[in-house]
Short mmCIF file of C-alpha atoms and ligand atoms in Angstrom, two decimals:
data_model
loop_
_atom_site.label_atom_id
_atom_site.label_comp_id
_atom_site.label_asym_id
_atom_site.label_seq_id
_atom_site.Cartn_x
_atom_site.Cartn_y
_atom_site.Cartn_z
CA UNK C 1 26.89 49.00 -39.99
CA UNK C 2 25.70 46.91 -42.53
CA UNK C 3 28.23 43.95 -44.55
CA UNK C 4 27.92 42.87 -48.08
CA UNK C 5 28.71 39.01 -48.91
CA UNK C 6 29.56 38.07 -52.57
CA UNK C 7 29.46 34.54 -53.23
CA UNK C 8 31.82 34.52 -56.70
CA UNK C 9 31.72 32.60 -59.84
CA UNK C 10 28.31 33.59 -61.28
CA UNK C 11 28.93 35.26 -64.90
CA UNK C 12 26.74 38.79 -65.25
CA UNK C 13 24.53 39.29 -67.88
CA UNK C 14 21.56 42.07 -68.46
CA UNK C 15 21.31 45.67 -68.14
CA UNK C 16 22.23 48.13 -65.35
CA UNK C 17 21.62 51.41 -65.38
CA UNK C 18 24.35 54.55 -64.36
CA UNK C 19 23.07 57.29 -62.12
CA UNK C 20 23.72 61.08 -62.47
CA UNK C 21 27.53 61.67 -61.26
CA UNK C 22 27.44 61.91 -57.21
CA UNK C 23 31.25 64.16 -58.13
CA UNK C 24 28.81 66.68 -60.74
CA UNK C 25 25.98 66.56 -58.09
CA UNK C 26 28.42 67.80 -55.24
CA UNK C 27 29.46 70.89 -57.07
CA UNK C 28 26.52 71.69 -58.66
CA UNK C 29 24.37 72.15 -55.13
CA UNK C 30 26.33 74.81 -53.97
CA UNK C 31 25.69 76.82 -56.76
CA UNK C 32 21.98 77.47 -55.11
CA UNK C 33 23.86 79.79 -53.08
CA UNK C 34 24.84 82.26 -55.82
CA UNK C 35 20.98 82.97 -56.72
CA UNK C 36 17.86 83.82 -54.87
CA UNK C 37 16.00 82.42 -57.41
CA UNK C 38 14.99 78.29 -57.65
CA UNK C 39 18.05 75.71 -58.53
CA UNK C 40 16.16 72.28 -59.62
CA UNK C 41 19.03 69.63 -60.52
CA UNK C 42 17.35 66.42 -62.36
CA UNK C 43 18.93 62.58 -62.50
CA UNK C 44 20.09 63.04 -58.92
CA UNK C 45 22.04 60.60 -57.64
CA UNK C 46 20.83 58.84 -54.26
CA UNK C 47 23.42 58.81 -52.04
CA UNK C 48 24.68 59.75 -48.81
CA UNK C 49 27.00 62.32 -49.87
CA UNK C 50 23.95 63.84 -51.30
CA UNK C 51 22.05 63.79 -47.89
CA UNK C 52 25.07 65.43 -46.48
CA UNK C 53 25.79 68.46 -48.62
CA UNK C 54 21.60 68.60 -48.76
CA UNK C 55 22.13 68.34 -44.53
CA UNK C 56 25.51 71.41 -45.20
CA UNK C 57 23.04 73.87 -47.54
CA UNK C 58 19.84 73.14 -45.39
CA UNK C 59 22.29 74.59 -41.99
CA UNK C 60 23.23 77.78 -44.30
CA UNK C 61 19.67 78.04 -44.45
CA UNK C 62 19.24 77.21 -48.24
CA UNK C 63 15.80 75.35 -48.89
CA UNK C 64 16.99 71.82 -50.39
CA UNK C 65 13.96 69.36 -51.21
CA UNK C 66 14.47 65.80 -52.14
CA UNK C 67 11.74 64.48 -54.73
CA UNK C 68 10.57 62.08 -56.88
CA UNK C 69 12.16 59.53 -55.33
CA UNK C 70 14.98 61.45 -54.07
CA UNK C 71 15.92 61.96 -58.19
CA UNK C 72 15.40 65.62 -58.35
CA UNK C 73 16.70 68.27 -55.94
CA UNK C 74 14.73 71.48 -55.65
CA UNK C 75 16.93 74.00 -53.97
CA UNK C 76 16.37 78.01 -52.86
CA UNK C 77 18.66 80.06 -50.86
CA UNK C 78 16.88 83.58 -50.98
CA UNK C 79 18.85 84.32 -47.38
CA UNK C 80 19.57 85.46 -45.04
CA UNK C 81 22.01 82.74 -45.17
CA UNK C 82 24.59 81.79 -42.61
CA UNK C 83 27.97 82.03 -43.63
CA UNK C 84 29.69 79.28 -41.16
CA UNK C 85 30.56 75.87 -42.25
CA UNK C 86 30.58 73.66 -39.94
CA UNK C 87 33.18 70.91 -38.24
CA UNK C 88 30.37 68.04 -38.10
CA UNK C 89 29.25 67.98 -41.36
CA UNK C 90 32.65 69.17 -43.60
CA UNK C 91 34.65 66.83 -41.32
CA UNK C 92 32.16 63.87 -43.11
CA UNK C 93 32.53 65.20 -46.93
CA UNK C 94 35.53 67.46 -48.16
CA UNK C 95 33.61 68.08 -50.97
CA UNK C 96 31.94 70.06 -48.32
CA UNK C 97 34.89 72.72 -49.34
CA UNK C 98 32.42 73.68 -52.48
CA UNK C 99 30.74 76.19 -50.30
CA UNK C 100 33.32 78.39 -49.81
CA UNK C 101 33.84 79.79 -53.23
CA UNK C 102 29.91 80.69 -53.51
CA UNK C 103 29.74 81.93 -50.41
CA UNK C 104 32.56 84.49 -50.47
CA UNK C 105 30.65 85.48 -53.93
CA UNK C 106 27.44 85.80 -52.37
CA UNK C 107 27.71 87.35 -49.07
CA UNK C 108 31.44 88.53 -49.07
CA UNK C 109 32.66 86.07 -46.51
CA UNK C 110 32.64 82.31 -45.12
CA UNK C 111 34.17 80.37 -42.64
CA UNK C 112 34.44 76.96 -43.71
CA UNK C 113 36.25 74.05 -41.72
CA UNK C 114 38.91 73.09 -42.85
CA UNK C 115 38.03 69.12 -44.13
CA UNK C 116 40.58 67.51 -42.44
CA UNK C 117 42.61 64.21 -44.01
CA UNK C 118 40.80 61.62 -45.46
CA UNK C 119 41.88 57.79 -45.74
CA UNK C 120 43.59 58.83 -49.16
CA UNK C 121 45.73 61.65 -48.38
CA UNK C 122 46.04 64.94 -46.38
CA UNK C 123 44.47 66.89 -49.15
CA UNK C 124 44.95 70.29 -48.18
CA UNK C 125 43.70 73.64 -49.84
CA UNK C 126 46.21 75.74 -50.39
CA UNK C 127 45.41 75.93 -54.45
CA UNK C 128 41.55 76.68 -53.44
CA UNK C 129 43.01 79.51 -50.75
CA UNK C 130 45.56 80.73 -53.87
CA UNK C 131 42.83 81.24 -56.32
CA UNK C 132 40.40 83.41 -53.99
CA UNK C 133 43.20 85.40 -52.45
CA UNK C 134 43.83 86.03 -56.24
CA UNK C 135 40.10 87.31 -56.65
CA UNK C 136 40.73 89.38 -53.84
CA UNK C 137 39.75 87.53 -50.61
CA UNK C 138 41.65 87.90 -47.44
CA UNK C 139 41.60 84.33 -45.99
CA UNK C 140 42.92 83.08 -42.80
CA UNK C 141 43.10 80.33 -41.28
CA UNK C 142 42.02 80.02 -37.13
CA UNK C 143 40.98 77.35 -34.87
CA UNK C 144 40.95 74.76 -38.23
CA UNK C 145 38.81 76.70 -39.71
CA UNK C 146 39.31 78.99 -43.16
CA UNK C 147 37.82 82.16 -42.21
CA UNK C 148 37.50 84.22 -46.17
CA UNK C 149 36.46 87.56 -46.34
CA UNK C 150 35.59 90.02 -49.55
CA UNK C 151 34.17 92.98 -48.22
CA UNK C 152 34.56 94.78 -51.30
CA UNK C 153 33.56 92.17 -53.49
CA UNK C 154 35.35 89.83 -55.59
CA UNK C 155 37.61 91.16 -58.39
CA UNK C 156 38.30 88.99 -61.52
CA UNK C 157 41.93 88.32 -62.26
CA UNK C 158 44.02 85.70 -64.27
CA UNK C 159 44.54 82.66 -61.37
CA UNK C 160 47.27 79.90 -62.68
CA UNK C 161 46.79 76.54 -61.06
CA UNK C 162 50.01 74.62 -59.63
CA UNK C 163 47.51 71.48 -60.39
CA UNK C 164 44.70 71.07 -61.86
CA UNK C 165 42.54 70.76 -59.33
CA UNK C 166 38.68 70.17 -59.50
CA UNK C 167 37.63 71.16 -56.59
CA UNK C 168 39.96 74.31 -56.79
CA UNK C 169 38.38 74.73 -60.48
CA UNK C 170 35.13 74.30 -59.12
CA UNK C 171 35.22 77.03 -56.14
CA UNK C 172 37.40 79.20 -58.29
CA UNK C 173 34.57 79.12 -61.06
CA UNK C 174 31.58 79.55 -58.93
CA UNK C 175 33.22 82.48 -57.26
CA UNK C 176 34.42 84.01 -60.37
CA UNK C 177 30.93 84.38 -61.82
CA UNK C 178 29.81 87.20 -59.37
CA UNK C 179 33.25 88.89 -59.39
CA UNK C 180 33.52 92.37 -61.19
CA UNK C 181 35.80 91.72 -64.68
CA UNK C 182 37.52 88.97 -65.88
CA UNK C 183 38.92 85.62 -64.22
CA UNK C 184 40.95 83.95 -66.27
CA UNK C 185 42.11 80.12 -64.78
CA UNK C 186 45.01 78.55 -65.95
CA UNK C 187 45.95 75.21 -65.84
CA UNK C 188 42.26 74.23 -64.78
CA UNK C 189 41.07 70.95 -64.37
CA UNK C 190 39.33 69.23 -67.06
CA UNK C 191 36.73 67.01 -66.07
CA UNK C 192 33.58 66.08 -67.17
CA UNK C 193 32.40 67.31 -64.08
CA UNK C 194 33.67 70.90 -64.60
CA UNK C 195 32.33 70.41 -68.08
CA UNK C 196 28.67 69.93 -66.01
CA UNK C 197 28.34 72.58 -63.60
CA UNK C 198 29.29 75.38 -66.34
CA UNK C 199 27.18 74.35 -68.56
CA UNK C 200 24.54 75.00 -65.29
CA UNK C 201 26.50 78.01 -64.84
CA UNK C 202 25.57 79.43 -68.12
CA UNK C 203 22.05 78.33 -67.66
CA UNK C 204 21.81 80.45 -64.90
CA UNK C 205 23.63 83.48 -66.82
CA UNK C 206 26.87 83.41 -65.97
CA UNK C 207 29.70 84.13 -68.86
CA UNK C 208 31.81 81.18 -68.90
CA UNK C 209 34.33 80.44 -72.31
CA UNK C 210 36.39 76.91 -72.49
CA UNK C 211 35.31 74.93 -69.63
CA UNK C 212 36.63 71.20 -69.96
CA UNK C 213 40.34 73.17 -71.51
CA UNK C 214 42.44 73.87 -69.37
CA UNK C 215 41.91 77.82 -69.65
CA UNK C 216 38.59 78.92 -68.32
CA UNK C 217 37.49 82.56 -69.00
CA UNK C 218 34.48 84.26 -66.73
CA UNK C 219 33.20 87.25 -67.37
CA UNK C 220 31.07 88.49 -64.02
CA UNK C 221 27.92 89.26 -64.24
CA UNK C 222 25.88 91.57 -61.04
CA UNK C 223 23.21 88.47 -60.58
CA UNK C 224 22.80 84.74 -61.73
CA UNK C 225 19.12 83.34 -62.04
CA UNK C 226 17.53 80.46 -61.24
CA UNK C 227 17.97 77.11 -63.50
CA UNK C 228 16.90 73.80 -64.00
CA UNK C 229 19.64 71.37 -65.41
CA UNK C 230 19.98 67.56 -65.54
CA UNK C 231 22.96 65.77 -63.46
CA UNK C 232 25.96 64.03 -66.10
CA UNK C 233 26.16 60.84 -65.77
CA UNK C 234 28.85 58.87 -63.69
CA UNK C 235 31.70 58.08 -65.39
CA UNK C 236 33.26 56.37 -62.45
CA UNK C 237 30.09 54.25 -61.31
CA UNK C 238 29.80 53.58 -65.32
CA UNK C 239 33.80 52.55 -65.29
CA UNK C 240 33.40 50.48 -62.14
CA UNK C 241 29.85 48.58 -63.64
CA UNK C 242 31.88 48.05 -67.04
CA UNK C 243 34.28 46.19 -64.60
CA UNK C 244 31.52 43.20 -63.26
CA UNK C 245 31.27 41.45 -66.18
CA UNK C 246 35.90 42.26 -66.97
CA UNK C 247 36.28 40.39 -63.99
CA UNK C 248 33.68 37.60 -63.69
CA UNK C 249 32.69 37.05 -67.32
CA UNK C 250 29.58 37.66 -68.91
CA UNK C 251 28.26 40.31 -71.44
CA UNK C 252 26.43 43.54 -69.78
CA UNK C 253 24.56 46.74 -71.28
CA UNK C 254 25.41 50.09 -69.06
CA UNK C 255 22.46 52.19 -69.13
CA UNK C 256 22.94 55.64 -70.18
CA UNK C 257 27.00 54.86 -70.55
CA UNK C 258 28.67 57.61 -72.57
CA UNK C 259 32.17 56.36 -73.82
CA UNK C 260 33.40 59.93 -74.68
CA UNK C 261 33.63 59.93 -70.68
CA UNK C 262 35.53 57.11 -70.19
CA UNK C 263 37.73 56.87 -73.27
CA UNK C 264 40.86 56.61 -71.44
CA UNK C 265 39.33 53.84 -69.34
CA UNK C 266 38.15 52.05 -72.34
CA UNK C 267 41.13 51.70 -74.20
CA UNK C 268 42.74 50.03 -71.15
CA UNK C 269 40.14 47.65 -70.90
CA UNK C 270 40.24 46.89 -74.38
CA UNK C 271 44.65 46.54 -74.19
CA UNK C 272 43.06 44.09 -71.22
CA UNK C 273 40.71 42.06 -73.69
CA UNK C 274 37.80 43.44 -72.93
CA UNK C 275 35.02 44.53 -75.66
CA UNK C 276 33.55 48.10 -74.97
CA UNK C 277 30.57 49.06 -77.74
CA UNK C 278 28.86 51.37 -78.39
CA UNK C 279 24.72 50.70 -78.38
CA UNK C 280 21.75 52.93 -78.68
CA UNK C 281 21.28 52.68 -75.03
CA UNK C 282 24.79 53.17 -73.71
CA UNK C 283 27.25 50.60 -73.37
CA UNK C 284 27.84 46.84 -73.81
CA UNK C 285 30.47 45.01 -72.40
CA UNK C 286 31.96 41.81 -72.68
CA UNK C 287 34.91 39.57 -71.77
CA UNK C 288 36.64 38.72 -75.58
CA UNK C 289 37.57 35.50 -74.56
CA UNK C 290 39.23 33.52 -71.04
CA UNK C 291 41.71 35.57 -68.77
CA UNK C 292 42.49 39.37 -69.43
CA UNK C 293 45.72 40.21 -70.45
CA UNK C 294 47.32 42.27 -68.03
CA UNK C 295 48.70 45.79 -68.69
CA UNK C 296 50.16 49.03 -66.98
CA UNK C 297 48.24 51.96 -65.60
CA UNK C 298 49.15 55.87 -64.64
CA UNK C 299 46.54 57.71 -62.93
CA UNK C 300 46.09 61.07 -64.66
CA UNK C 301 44.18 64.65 -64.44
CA UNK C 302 41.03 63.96 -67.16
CA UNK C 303 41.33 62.99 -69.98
CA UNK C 304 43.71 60.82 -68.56
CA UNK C 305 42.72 57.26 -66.57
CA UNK C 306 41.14 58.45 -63.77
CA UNK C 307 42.70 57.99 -59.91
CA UNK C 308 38.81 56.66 -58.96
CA UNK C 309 39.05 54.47 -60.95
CA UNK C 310 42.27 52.57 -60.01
CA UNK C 311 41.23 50.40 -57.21
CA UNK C 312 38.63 48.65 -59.44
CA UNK C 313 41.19 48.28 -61.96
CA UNK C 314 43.81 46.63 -59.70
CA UNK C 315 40.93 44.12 -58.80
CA UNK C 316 40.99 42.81 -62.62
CA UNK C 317 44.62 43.04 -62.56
CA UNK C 318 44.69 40.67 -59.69
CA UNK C 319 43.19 37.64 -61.97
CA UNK C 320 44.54 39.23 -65.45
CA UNK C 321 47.63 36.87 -67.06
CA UNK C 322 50.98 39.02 -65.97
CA UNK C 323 52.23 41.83 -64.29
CA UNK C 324 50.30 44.36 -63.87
CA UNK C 325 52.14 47.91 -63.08
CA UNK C 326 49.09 50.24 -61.39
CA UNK C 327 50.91 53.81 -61.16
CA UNK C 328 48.73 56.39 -58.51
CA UNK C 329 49.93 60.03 -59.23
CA UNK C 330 46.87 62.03 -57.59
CA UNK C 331 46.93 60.95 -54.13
CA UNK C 332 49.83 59.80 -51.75
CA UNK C 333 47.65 57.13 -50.38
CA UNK C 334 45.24 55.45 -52.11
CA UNK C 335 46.57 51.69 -51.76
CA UNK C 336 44.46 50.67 -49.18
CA UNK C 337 42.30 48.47 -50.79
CA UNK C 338 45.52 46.47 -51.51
CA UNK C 339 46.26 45.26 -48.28
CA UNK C 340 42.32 43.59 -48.22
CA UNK C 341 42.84 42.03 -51.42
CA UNK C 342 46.22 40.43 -50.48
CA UNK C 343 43.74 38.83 -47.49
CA UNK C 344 41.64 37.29 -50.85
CA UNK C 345 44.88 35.61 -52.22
CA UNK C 346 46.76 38.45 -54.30
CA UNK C 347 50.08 39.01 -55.68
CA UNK C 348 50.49 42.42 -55.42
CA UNK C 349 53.74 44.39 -53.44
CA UNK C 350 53.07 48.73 -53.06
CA UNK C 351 56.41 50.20 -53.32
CA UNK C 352 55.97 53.96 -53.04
CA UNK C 353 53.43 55.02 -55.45
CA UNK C 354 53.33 52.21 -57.99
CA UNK C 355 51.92 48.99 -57.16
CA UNK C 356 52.94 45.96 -59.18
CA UNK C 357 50.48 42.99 -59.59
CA UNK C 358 51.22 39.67 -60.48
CA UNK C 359 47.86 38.27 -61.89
CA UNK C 360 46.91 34.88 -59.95
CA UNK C 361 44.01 32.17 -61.70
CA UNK C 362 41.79 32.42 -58.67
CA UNK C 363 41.23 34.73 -55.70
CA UNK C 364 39.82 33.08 -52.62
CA UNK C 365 36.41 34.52 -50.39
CA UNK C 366 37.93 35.97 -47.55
CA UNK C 367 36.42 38.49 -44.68
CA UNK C 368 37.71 41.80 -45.82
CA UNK C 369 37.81 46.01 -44.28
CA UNK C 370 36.49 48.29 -47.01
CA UNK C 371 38.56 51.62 -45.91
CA UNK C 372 37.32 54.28 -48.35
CA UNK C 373 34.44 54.93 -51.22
CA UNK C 374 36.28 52.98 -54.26
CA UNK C 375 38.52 50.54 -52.50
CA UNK C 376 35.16 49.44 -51.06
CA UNK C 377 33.75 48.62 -54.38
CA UNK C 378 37.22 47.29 -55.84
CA UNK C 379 36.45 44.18 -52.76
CA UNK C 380 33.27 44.04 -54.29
CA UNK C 381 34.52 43.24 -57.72
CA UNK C 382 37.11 40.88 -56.90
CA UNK C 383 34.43 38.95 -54.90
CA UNK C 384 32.50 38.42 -58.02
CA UNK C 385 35.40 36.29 -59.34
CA UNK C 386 36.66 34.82 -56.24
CA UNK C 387 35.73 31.61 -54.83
CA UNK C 388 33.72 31.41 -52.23
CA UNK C 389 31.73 34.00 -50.43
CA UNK C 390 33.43 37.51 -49.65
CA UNK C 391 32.41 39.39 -46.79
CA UNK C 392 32.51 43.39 -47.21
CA UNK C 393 32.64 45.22 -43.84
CA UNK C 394 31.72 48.73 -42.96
CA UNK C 395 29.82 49.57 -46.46
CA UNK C 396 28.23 52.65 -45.10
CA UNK C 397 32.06 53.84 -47.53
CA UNK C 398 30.51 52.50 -49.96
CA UNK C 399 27.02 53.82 -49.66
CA UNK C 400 28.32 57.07 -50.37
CA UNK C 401 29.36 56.84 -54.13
CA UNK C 402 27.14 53.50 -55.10
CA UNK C 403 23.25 53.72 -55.13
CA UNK C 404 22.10 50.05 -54.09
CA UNK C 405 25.05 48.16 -55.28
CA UNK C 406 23.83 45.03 -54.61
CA UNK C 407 20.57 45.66 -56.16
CA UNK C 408 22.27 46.41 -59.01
CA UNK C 409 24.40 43.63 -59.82
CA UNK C 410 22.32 41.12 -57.80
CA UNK C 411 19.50 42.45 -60.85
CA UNK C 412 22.05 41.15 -63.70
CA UNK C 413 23.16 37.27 -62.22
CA UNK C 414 25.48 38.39 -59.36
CA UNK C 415 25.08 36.49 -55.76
CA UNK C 416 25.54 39.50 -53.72
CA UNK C 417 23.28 40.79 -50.27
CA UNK C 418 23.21 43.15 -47.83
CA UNK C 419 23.32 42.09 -44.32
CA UNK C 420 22.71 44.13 -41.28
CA UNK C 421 25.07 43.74 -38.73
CA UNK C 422 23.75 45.07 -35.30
C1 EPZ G 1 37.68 65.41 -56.64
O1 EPZ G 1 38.29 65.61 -55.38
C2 EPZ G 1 36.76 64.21 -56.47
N1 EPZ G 1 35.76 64.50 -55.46
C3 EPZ G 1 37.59 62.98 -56.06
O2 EPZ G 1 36.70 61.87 -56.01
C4 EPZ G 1 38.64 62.72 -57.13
O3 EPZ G 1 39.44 61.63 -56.74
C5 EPZ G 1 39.50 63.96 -57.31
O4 EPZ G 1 38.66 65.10 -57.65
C6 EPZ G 1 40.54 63.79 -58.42
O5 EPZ G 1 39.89 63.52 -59.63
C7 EPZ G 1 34.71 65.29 -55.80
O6 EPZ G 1 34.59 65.75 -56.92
C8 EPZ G 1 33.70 65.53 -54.72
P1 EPZ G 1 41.63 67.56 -56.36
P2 EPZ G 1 39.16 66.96 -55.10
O7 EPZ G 1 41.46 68.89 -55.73
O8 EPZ G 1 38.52 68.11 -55.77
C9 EPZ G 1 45.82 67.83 -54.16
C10 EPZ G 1 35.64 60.01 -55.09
O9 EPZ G 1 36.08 58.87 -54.89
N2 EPZ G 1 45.38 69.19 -53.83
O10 EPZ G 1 41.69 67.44 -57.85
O11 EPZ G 1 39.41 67.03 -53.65
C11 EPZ G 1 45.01 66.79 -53.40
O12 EPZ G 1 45.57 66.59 -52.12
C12 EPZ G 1 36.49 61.22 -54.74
O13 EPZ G 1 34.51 60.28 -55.60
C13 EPZ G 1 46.29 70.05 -53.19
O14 EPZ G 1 47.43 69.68 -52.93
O15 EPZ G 1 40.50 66.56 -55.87
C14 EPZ G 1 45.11 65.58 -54.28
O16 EPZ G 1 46.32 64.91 -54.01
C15 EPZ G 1 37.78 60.82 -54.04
N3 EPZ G 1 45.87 71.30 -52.87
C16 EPZ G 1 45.15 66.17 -55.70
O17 EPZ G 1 45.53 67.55 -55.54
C17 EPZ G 1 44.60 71.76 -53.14
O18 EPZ G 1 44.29 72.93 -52.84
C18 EPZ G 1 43.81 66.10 -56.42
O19 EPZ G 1 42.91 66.85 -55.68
C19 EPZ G 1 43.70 70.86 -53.77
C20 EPZ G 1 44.10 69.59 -54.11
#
């Protein structure tokens, strides 16, 4: 397991560039299994969530090739494909949970483990199970696993969401697209991401109205074709990049930054004192001048400020001038980075599902746990401004959202390496 050490004070300045969106990428490989025919995604991200679903799809027996440089992902799943899910792999990625919808679609059943809790919540399915029982599917669940069945085929039918989940949205669409009539989902989620794999979807015929509302209307089709369709960018490695130079000064460009992804994002950073603009290349950020002012946040559903997103923004909090009020509405428990960054010389006390931080002039190196993919990279930030080196433990978290991190920000000023730990 490898550790990261961040030695702070340096400000950033230069270019980095934002991969395709590892949460897009995720949703949009399962949809090989809904066509014979080729599925080429381009602007990959590389990542080890991407090795596992690739790993997940490759022990259906879909053909998944990495190339050019692990950037484009040429899939086929002419069958006959296996229609178990299993423990190993799902327990590793709930995003895993994005085969299930296809599947049932495809060959009128799957078994899919159930993922399991993660570090930042139980995060059950009972709105994914909801939605396919709705399209017909008898699902049960035995042993920990969801065992789905659709003998008949899936029927279209209007599905209201209790939340708007994405992953719900996302199994919900893909399954939708082979069923016979209408879906209709209500209350669907709204995310760029959803936005993404429709618009793939379409490419590959299906009949899909108002993706990224929240009603989403599919008209079935008999077959879907192959496709070839380009990844969205990140939003969330974008909003965590836009960050570096928030927290440590300096002035950087973010490659292939789109702000009509981030908007919420970037109007807190600008209530902060933070410049966000526009440029023909993405977009440039910049510290408007000495400490950030600090200011409230309420994690939302998009459009609102996104829950991945929180952790790095508590990490400017920590060194902004006030209190900070950091409100987490998606998950029950996704504080943990907290904890690691009261080790670095924070004022910050959880009380249920707010956390209030009380912005301090310095935060001091310390050795420090990352627990799960963004409170990993929320240590990372506050190491840029602390003093002294940080040392980030157990980054394989941190591996699986963030290509190279340190390459990256080592490329624009940061002092920031990778070292193995045996
Ligand atoms: C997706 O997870 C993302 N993952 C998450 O990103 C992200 O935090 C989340 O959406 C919210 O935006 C991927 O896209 C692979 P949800 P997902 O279903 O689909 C509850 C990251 O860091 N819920 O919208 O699992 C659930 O417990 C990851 O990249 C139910 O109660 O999120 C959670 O509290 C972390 N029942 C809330 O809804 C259900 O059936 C949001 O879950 C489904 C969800």
């Amino acid at each position: 397991m490898d550790s990261i050490v961040v030695t702070g004070g340096s400000e950033l300045t230069g270019q980095i560039p934002i991969a395709g969106a590892k949460n897009a990428c995720l949703a949009l490989m399962p949809a090989t299994l809904l066509t014979e025919e080729p599925l080429t995604l381009m602007n990959a991200p590389r990542l080890s969530d991407i090795k596992t679903m690739t790993l997940l799809l490759q022990s259906l027996g879909s053909e998944v090739q990495s190339l050019a440089d692990e950037r484009v992902i040429a899939m086929s799943s002419l069958g006959p494909l296996s229609t178990t899910a299993d423990y190993d792999i799902v327990r590793k990625m709930r995003a895993s949970n994005l085969v299930l919808g296809p599947l049932l679609a495809r060959e009128g059943e799957a078994v899919v483990s159930l993922p399991g809790g993660c570090a930042i919540g139980a995060r059950p399915m009972d709105i994914h199970i909801t939605a396919l029982e709705a399209l017909g599917a008898e699902i049960e669940l035995r042993d920990g696993y969801l065992h789905a069945k659709a003998p008949g085929g899936l029927k279209g039918a209007r599905v209201p969401f209790r939340f708007a989940s994405v992953g719900a949205t996302e199994n919900t669409l893909m399954a939708a697209t082979l069923a016979k009539g209408t879906t209709v989902i209500e209350n669907a989620a709204r995310e760029p991401e959803i936005i993404d794999l429709a618009a793939c979807l379409s490419k590959m015929g299906a009949q899909i109205e108002g993706a990224g509302t929240s009603t989403i209307e599919v008209q079935g089709v008999d077959r879907l074709g192959g496709a070839t369709h380009s990844v969205v960018t990140d939003r969330i490695e974008l909003g965590t990049y836009m960050l570096a130079p928030a927290i440590c000064g300096g002035d950087i460009e973010c490659l292939g930054g789109r702000l009509d992804l981030v908007t919420a994002f970037a109007e807190k950073l600008d209530a902060a004192g933070i410049s966000v603009e526009e440029t023909e290349a993405g977009l440039r950020v910049a510290r408007k001048n000495g400490r950030v002012t600090a200011i409230d946040v309420s994690t939302q559903p998009f459009p609102g400020f996104p829950t991945d997103l929180q952790a790095q923004m508590m990490a400017l909090m920590c060194t902004a001038d006030g209190v900070s009020h950091l409100e987490e509405t998606i998950f029950e428990n996704r504080f943990m980075h907290a904890p690691e960054l009261l080790r670095m010389g924070a004022d910050i006390e959880v009380h249920g599902g707010t956390a209030t931080v009380t912005g301090v002039e310095r935060l001091k190196g310390a050795p420090v746990m990352a627990t799960d993919l963004r409170a990993s990279v929320s240590l990372i930030l506050a190491g840029l401004a602390a003093e002294g080196d940080t040392v980030v433990n157990r980054v394989y978290h941190l591996d699986r959202g963030y290509e190279h991190v340190e390459e990256k920000l080592g490329a624009v000023g940061a002092k920031i390496e990778r070292v193995p730990v045996e």
